[in-house]
Amino acid sequence: MTARAQLATFLQVLGSSPALGRDAQARLYRELHIQPTLGTPVHEERQFTLLHFPAAGPPAGHEPVLLVPSLINRWYVLDLLAGHSLVEALTQAGLSIYVMVWKDPHEGQGAPGLPELIARHLHRAVQRTARHAGTARVALLGQCLGGTLALVYAVCFPAHVARLVTLTTPVDFSAPGLLATWTTTAAPDLGPLLRAFPGVVPDALVYGAFPLLDPRALITRARTLWEGCSQAEFVRLYQALDLWTTDHLPVTSGVLRSLVEDLYQHNLLWRGEWRVAGQTVRLEDLQVPLLNVVAQRDDIVPPASARPLLSRVRAPLAEEFVSPAGHVTSILASPRRVQTYAAITEFLCRDLTA
């Protein structure tokens, strides 16, 4: 590629940035073929849509898998591009996949907190998945904060869960890391913010500080694009990630309060004092087989927050897979994603009755 062509590509990518607004986001979504795996809505309600992705390979013969994405990011990071899709990898392995797609909250639905989302909405998603698949139990795979929700659900409702995968999931919220530091009890009181937004907190207020988790990226981002923009596949993946990182979900004031006060400030889950579905959640009570996937270079959920899970649970089978990649690159972009796909697939397809 000539220097002139490189410059033209560089400027074209910058000029189509999804940060320019919803129209730019929608255009990139279509042009890049985001969410390439064919899925069908099988249940819908005000809080979420349940998508089904049938097995693309020979059936693995195990229970369906319900993916629970993070509440504060769009779900399609799990099915970003062909070849960079956890959903694609799992369906090709013969697994029937369901995804709980969180909807944007709105003022008319109240302000549920995390305990209510687990006990009511995640519980219904599990029930609808089992009913649609014709099974008694499902496998749960939760990503980031969705992993925390799936973990707590499995503790509270073990009869409905056959096995559990926690993917880059925070459990000890006091662990070192900037998010933990910024949300400790020394941080400003949430009161004024929640009084200003008693129903739905705009996504811009939740995400404003996230880029500061890695300030170097703010400086090197343009240089990285310049160095890679001669490669079409690099540009496509760069734009897809750029789209996802600028496409956020707002949250209810109840979710923000639960996350900051209950989990980050008081660490109630790790301390065994969090109340969900009328019971106190104790990680020691987890009864289902577990695979905990940790990203070694994770700035969002540091290993010190995710890895302690295995030291607390007493499940009949508890394993750990450590990816040398980051929070997102453990499942896409990096070649290391293939190792993560293989570890998760092997666990979900394993015969646990032997």
C-alpha positions as CSV (number, residue, x, y, z in Angstrom):
1,M,0.0,0.0,0.0
2,T,1.4,3.4,-0.9
3,A,1.7,6.2,1.6
4,R,-1.2,8.1,-0.1
5,A,-3.5,5.0,0.1
6,Q,-2.5,4.4,3.7
7,L,-3.3,8.0,4.6
8,A,-6.7,7.7,2.8
9,T,-7.6,4.5,4.7
10,F,-6.5,6.1,8.0
11,L,-8.7,9.2,7.5
12,Q,-11.6,7.1,6.2
13,V,-11.6,5.0,9.4
14,L,-11.3,8.1,11.6
15,G,-14.1,9.8,9.6
16,S,-16.5,6.8,10.1
17,S,-15.8,6.5,13.9
18,P,-18.8,5.2,15.8
19,A,-18.1,7.9,18.4
20,L,-19.7,10.3,15.9
21,G,-23.2,9.1,16.9
22,R,-25.9,6.5,16.4
23,D,-26.0,6.9,12.7
24,A,-22.3,6.1,12.4
25,Q,-22.8,3.1,14.8
26,A,-25.7,1.7,12.7
27,R,-23.8,2.1,9.5
28,L,-20.7,0.3,10.8
29,Y,-22.9,-2.4,12.3
30,R,-24.3,-3.2,8.9
31,E,-21.1,-2.8,6.9
32,L,-19.0,-5.0,9.1
33,H,-21.6,-7.7,9.5
34,I,-21.6,-7.6,13.3
35,Q,-23.3,-10.5,15.0
36,P,-22.7,-13.0,12.1
37,T,-24.2,-16.1,13.7
38,L,-27.8,-16.7,12.8
39,G,-30.1,-16.6,15.9
40,T,-33.8,-16.5,16.5
41,P,-35.7,-14.7,19.2
42,V,-37.7,-17.3,21.2
43,H,-38.8,-15.1,24.2
44,E,-39.2,-11.4,24.8
45,E,-40.1,-9.2,27.7
46,R,-39.4,-5.7,28.8
47,Q,-36.1,-6.5,30.5
48,F,-34.5,-8.9,27.9
49,T,-34.8,-10.8,24.7
50,L,-33.8,-14.5,24.6
51,L,-32.0,-15.5,21.4
52,H,-31.5,-19.1,20.3
53,F,-28.5,-20.3,18.1
54,P,-29.0,-23.9,17.1
55,A,-26.0,-26.3,17.0
56,A,-24.2,-26.0,13.6
57,G,-22.2,-29.2,14.1
58,P,-23.1,-32.7,15.2
59,P,-25.1,-32.4,18.4
60,A,-22.8,-32.7,21.5
61,G,-25.6,-34.4,23.4
62,H,-25.5,-32.1,26.5
63,E,-27.8,-29.5,28.0
64,P,-28.4,-26.2,26.3
65,V,-26.0,-23.3,27.2
66,L,-27.4,-19.9,28.3
67,L,-25.0,-17.0,27.9
68,V,-25.4,-14.2,30.3
69,P,-23.6,-11.0,29.1
70,S,-22.5,-8.1,31.1
71,L,-25.3,-5.7,32.0
72,I,-23.3,-2.6,31.0
73,N,-22.0,-3.6,27.6
74,R,-23.8,-4.8,24.5
75,W,-23.9,-8.6,24.2
76,Y,-22.5,-8.9,20.7
77,V,-18.9,-9.0,22.0
78,L,-19.7,-12.7,22.3
79,D,-20.6,-12.8,18.5
80,L,-18.6,-9.9,17.0
81,L,-17.3,-11.2,13.7
82,A,-16.9,-14.5,11.9
83,G,-13.9,-16.2,13.3
84,H,-14.0,-13.9,16.3
85,S,-17.1,-15.2,17.9
86,L,-17.6,-17.4,21.0
87,V,-21.2,-18.1,19.9
88,E,-19.9,-19.4,16.5
89,A,-17.3,-21.6,18.2
90,L,-19.8,-23.2,20.6
91,T,-22.4,-23.8,18.0
92,Q,-19.9,-25.4,15.7
93,A,-19.0,-27.7,18.5
94,G,-22.5,-29.0,18.5
95,L,-23.9,-27.0,21.4
96,S,-27.3,-25.4,21.4
97,I,-26.8,-21.8,22.5
98,Y,-29.1,-19.2,24.0
99,V,-28.2,-15.6,24.8
100,M,-30.0,-13.3,27.3
101,V,-29.9,-10.0,25.5
102,W,-30.4,-7.2,28.0
103,K,-32.6,-4.3,26.8
104,D,-32.1,-0.6,27.5
105,P,-33.9,0.1,30.8
106,H,-36.6,2.9,30.7
107,E,-38.2,5.0,33.4
108,G,-41.5,3.2,33.3
109,Q,-40.1,-0.1,34.6
110,G,-38.8,1.0,37.9
111,A,-35.2,0.7,39.1
112,P,-34.5,-2.9,39.9
113,G,-31.2,-3.7,41.5
114,L,-28.9,-6.7,40.8
115,P,-30.6,-9.0,43.3
116,E,-34.0,-8.5,41.5
117,L,-32.4,-9.1,38.1
118,I,-31.0,-12.4,39.3
119,A,-34.0,-13.7,41.2
120,R,-36.6,-12.6,38.6
121,H,-35.3,-11.9,35.2
122,L,-32.3,-14.3,35.0
123,H,-34.5,-17.0,36.6
124,R,-37.1,-16.5,33.9
125,A,-34.4,-16.7,31.2
126,V,-33.2,-20.0,32.6
127,Q,-36.8,-21.3,32.8
128,R,-37.6,-20.2,29.2
129,T,-34.3,-21.7,27.9
130,A,-35.1,-25.1,29.6
131,R,-38.6,-25.1,28.3
132,H,-37.6,-24.3,24.7
133,A,-34.9,-26.9,24.8
134,G,-37.0,-29.5,26.5
135,T,-34.6,-30.0,29.3
136,A,-34.7,-29.8,33.1
137,R,-31.5,-27.9,33.6
138,V,-29.2,-25.6,31.6
139,A,-25.5,-24.8,31.5
140,L,-24.7,-21.1,32.4
141,L,-21.9,-19.1,30.9
142,G,-21.6,-15.6,32.3
143,Q,-19.3,-12.9,31.0
144,C,-17.8,-10.2,33.2
145,L,-20.6,-8.9,35.4
146,G,-22.9,-11.4,33.8
147,G,-20.7,-14.0,35.2
148,T,-21.2,-12.6,38.7
149,L,-25.0,-12.8,38.1
150,A,-24.7,-16.4,36.8
151,L,-22.6,-17.4,39.7
152,V,-25.0,-16.1,42.3
153,Y,-27.9,-17.7,40.4
154,A,-26.2,-21.1,40.5
155,V,-25.7,-20.7,44.2
156,C,-29.3,-19.8,44.8
157,F,-31.0,-22.1,42.3
158,P,-28.7,-25.1,41.9
159,A,-31.5,-27.4,40.8
160,H,-31.8,-25.5,37.5
161,V,-28.1,-25.4,36.6
162,A,-26.1,-28.3,35.2
163,R,-22.7,-26.6,35.0
164,L,-21.3,-23.1,35.1
165,V,-18.6,-21.1,33.2
166,T,-17.5,-17.8,34.7
167,L,-15.7,-15.8,32.0
168,T,-13.5,-12.9,33.3
169,T,-15.8,-12.6,36.3
170,P,-15.3,-10.4,39.3
171,V,-15.9,-12.0,42.7
172,D,-13.6,-10.3,45.2
173,F,-14.4,-6.6,44.5
174,S,-11.7,-5.3,47.0
175,A,-8.9,-6.7,44.8
176,P,-6.3,-4.3,43.4
177,G,-7.4,-2.4,40.3
178,L,-8.5,1.1,39.3
179,L,-12.2,0.3,39.3
180,A,-12.0,-1.0,42.9
181,T,-10.0,2.1,43.9
182,W,-12.4,4.5,42.3
183,T,-15.5,3.0,43.9
184,T,-14.3,2.4,47.4
185,T,-15.9,4.1,50.4
186,A,-13.5,7.0,50.0
187,A,-15.2,7.8,46.7
188,P,-17.9,10.4,46.4
189,D,-21.4,9.5,47.7
190,L,-23.7,8.2,45.0
191,G,-26.6,10.0,46.6
192,P,-26.6,13.2,44.5
193,L,-26.2,11.2,41.2
194,L,-29.1,8.9,42.1
195,R,-31.3,11.8,43.2
196,A,-30.6,13.4,39.8
197,F,-31.3,10.1,37.9
198,P,-33.7,8.1,40.2
199,G,-34.8,5.7,37.4
200,V,-32.2,5.3,34.6
201,V,-28.6,6.5,34.7
202,P,-27.3,7.6,31.2
203,D,-24.6,5.4,29.8
204,A,-22.3,8.4,29.4
205,L,-22.1,8.9,33.2
206,V,-21.3,5.2,33.8
207,Y,-18.7,5.0,31.0
208,G,-16.9,8.3,31.3
209,A,-14.0,6.9,33.4
210,F,-13.5,3.6,31.6
211,P,-11.0,4.9,29.0
212,L,-8.8,6.1,31.9
213,L,-8.2,2.5,33.0
214,D,-5.5,2.5,30.3
215,P,-4.5,6.1,29.6
216,R,-1.7,4.9,27.3
217,A,-4.3,3.5,24.9
218,L,-5.7,7.0,24.5
219,I,-2.3,8.1,23.2
220,T,-1.3,5.1,21.2
221,R,-4.7,4.4,19.6
222,A,-4.1,6.5,16.5
223,R,-0.6,5.2,16.1
224,T,-1.8,1.6,16.2
225,L,-4.4,2.3,13.5
226,W,-1.8,4.0,11.3
227,E,0.6,1.1,11.6
228,G,-2.1,-1.5,10.8
229,C,-4.4,0.3,8.4
230,S,-2.7,-1.3,5.4
231,Q,-4.2,-4.6,6.4
232,A,-7.9,-5.0,5.6
233,E,-8.6,-7.6,8.3
234,F,-6.9,-5.4,10.9
235,V,-9.0,-2.4,9.9
236,R,-12.2,-4.5,10.0
237,L,-11.5,-5.8,13.5
238,Y,-10.3,-2.4,14.7
239,Q,-13.6,-0.9,13.6
240,A,-15.7,-3.7,15.1
241,L,-14.0,-3.3,18.5
242,D,-14.3,0.5,18.2
243,L,-18.1,0.1,17.6
244,W,-18.6,-2.2,20.6
245,T,-16.6,-0.1,23.0
246,T,-18.7,3.0,22.1
247,D,-22.1,1.2,22.1
248,H,-23.2,1.2,25.8
249,L,-26.2,0.2,27.8
250,P,-27.6,2.6,30.4
251,V,-28.3,1.1,33.8
252,T,-31.0,1.6,36.4
253,S,-30.2,3.5,39.5
254,G,-30.8,0.3,41.4
255,V,-28.2,-1.6,39.4
256,L,-25.6,1.2,39.9
257,R,-26.3,1.3,43.6
258,S,-26.0,-2.5,43.9
259,L,-22.8,-2.6,41.9
260,V,-21.0,0.3,43.6
261,E,-22.3,0.1,47.2
262,D,-23.1,-3.7,47.7
263,L,-20.2,-5.1,45.7
264,Y,-17.4,-2.6,45.2
265,Q,-17.7,-0.6,48.4
266,H,-18.8,-3.3,50.9
267,N,-17.7,-6.4,49.0
268,L,-20.8,-8.3,50.3
269,L,-20.6,-11.2,47.8
270,W,-17.1,-12.1,48.8
271,R,-17.8,-11.6,52.5
272,G,-20.9,-13.9,52.3
273,E,-23.3,-11.2,53.3
274,W,-25.2,-10.4,50.0
275,R,-28.9,-11.2,50.1
276,V,-30.5,-12.5,46.9
277,A,-33.8,-14.3,46.4
278,G,-34.5,-14.3,50.2
279,Q,-31.2,-16.0,51.1
280,T,-27.7,-15.0,52.0
281,V,-25.3,-15.9,49.1
282,R,-22.3,-18.0,50.3
283,L,-19.8,-19.0,47.5
284,E,-19.0,-22.1,49.6
285,D,-22.5,-23.3,48.8
286,L,-21.9,-23.6,45.0
287,Q,-22.9,-27.2,44.1
288,V,-22.5,-27.3,40.3
289,P,-19.4,-28.1,38.3
290,L,-17.4,-24.9,37.5
291,L,-14.9,-23.6,35.0
292,N,-13.4,-20.2,35.9
293,V,-11.8,-18.4,33.0
294,V,-9.3,-15.7,34.0
295,A,-7.5,-13.2,31.7
296,Q,-4.0,-12.6,32.8
297,R,-3.8,-9.1,31.3
298,D,-7.2,-7.9,32.4
299,D,-7.5,-4.2,33.3
300,I,-11.3,-4.4,34.0
301,V,-11.4,-7.6,36.1
302,P,-7.8,-8.1,37.4
303,P,-6.8,-11.7,38.1
304,A,-6.7,-10.8,41.8
305,S,-10.5,-10.3,41.6
306,A,-11.4,-13.4,39.5
307,R,-8.9,-16.1,40.6
308,P,-9.9,-16.3,44.3
309,L,-13.2,-18.0,43.3
310,L,-11.7,-21.5,43.3
311,S,-10.4,-21.0,46.8
312,R,-13.9,-20.5,48.1
313,V,-16.2,-22.9,46.3
314,R,-16.7,-26.5,47.2
315,A,-18.3,-27.7,44.0
316,P,-17.8,-31.3,43.0
317,L,-15.6,-30.1,40.1
318,A,-13.9,-26.7,40.0
319,E,-11.3,-25.9,37.3
320,E,-9.5,-22.8,36.1
321,F,-8.3,-21.7,32.7
322,V,-5.9,-18.7,32.5
323,S,-5.6,-16.9,29.2
324,P,-2.5,-14.8,28.7
325,A,-4.6,-12.2,26.9
326,G,-6.8,-9.4,28.2
327,H,-10.5,-8.9,29.2
328,V,-11.7,-8.8,25.6
329,T,-8.8,-10.2,23.7
330,S,-9.2,-13.5,25.6
331,I,-12.2,-14.2,23.4
332,L,-11.5,-12.2,20.2
333,A,-8.9,-10.3,18.3
334,S,-5.9,-12.1,19.8
335,P,-4.9,-15.6,18.4
336,R,-5.2,-16.7,22.1
337,R,-8.9,-16.7,21.7
338,V,-8.7,-20.1,20.1
339,Q,-7.3,-21.5,23.3
340,T,-10.2,-20.0,25.3
341,Y,-12.8,-21.4,22.9
342,A,-11.2,-24.8,23.2
343,A,-11.2,-24.8,27.0
344,I,-14.8,-23.6,27.3
345,T,-16.0,-26.1,24.6
346,E,-14.2,-29.0,26.2
347,F,-15.8,-28.2,29.6
348,L,-19.3,-27.8,28.2
349,C,-19.1,-30.9,26.1
350,R,-17.5,-33.1,28.7
351,D,-19.5,-36.1,30.1
352,L,-19.8,-35.3,33.8
353,T,-21.6,-38.5,34.6
354,A,-18.5,-40.6,34.1
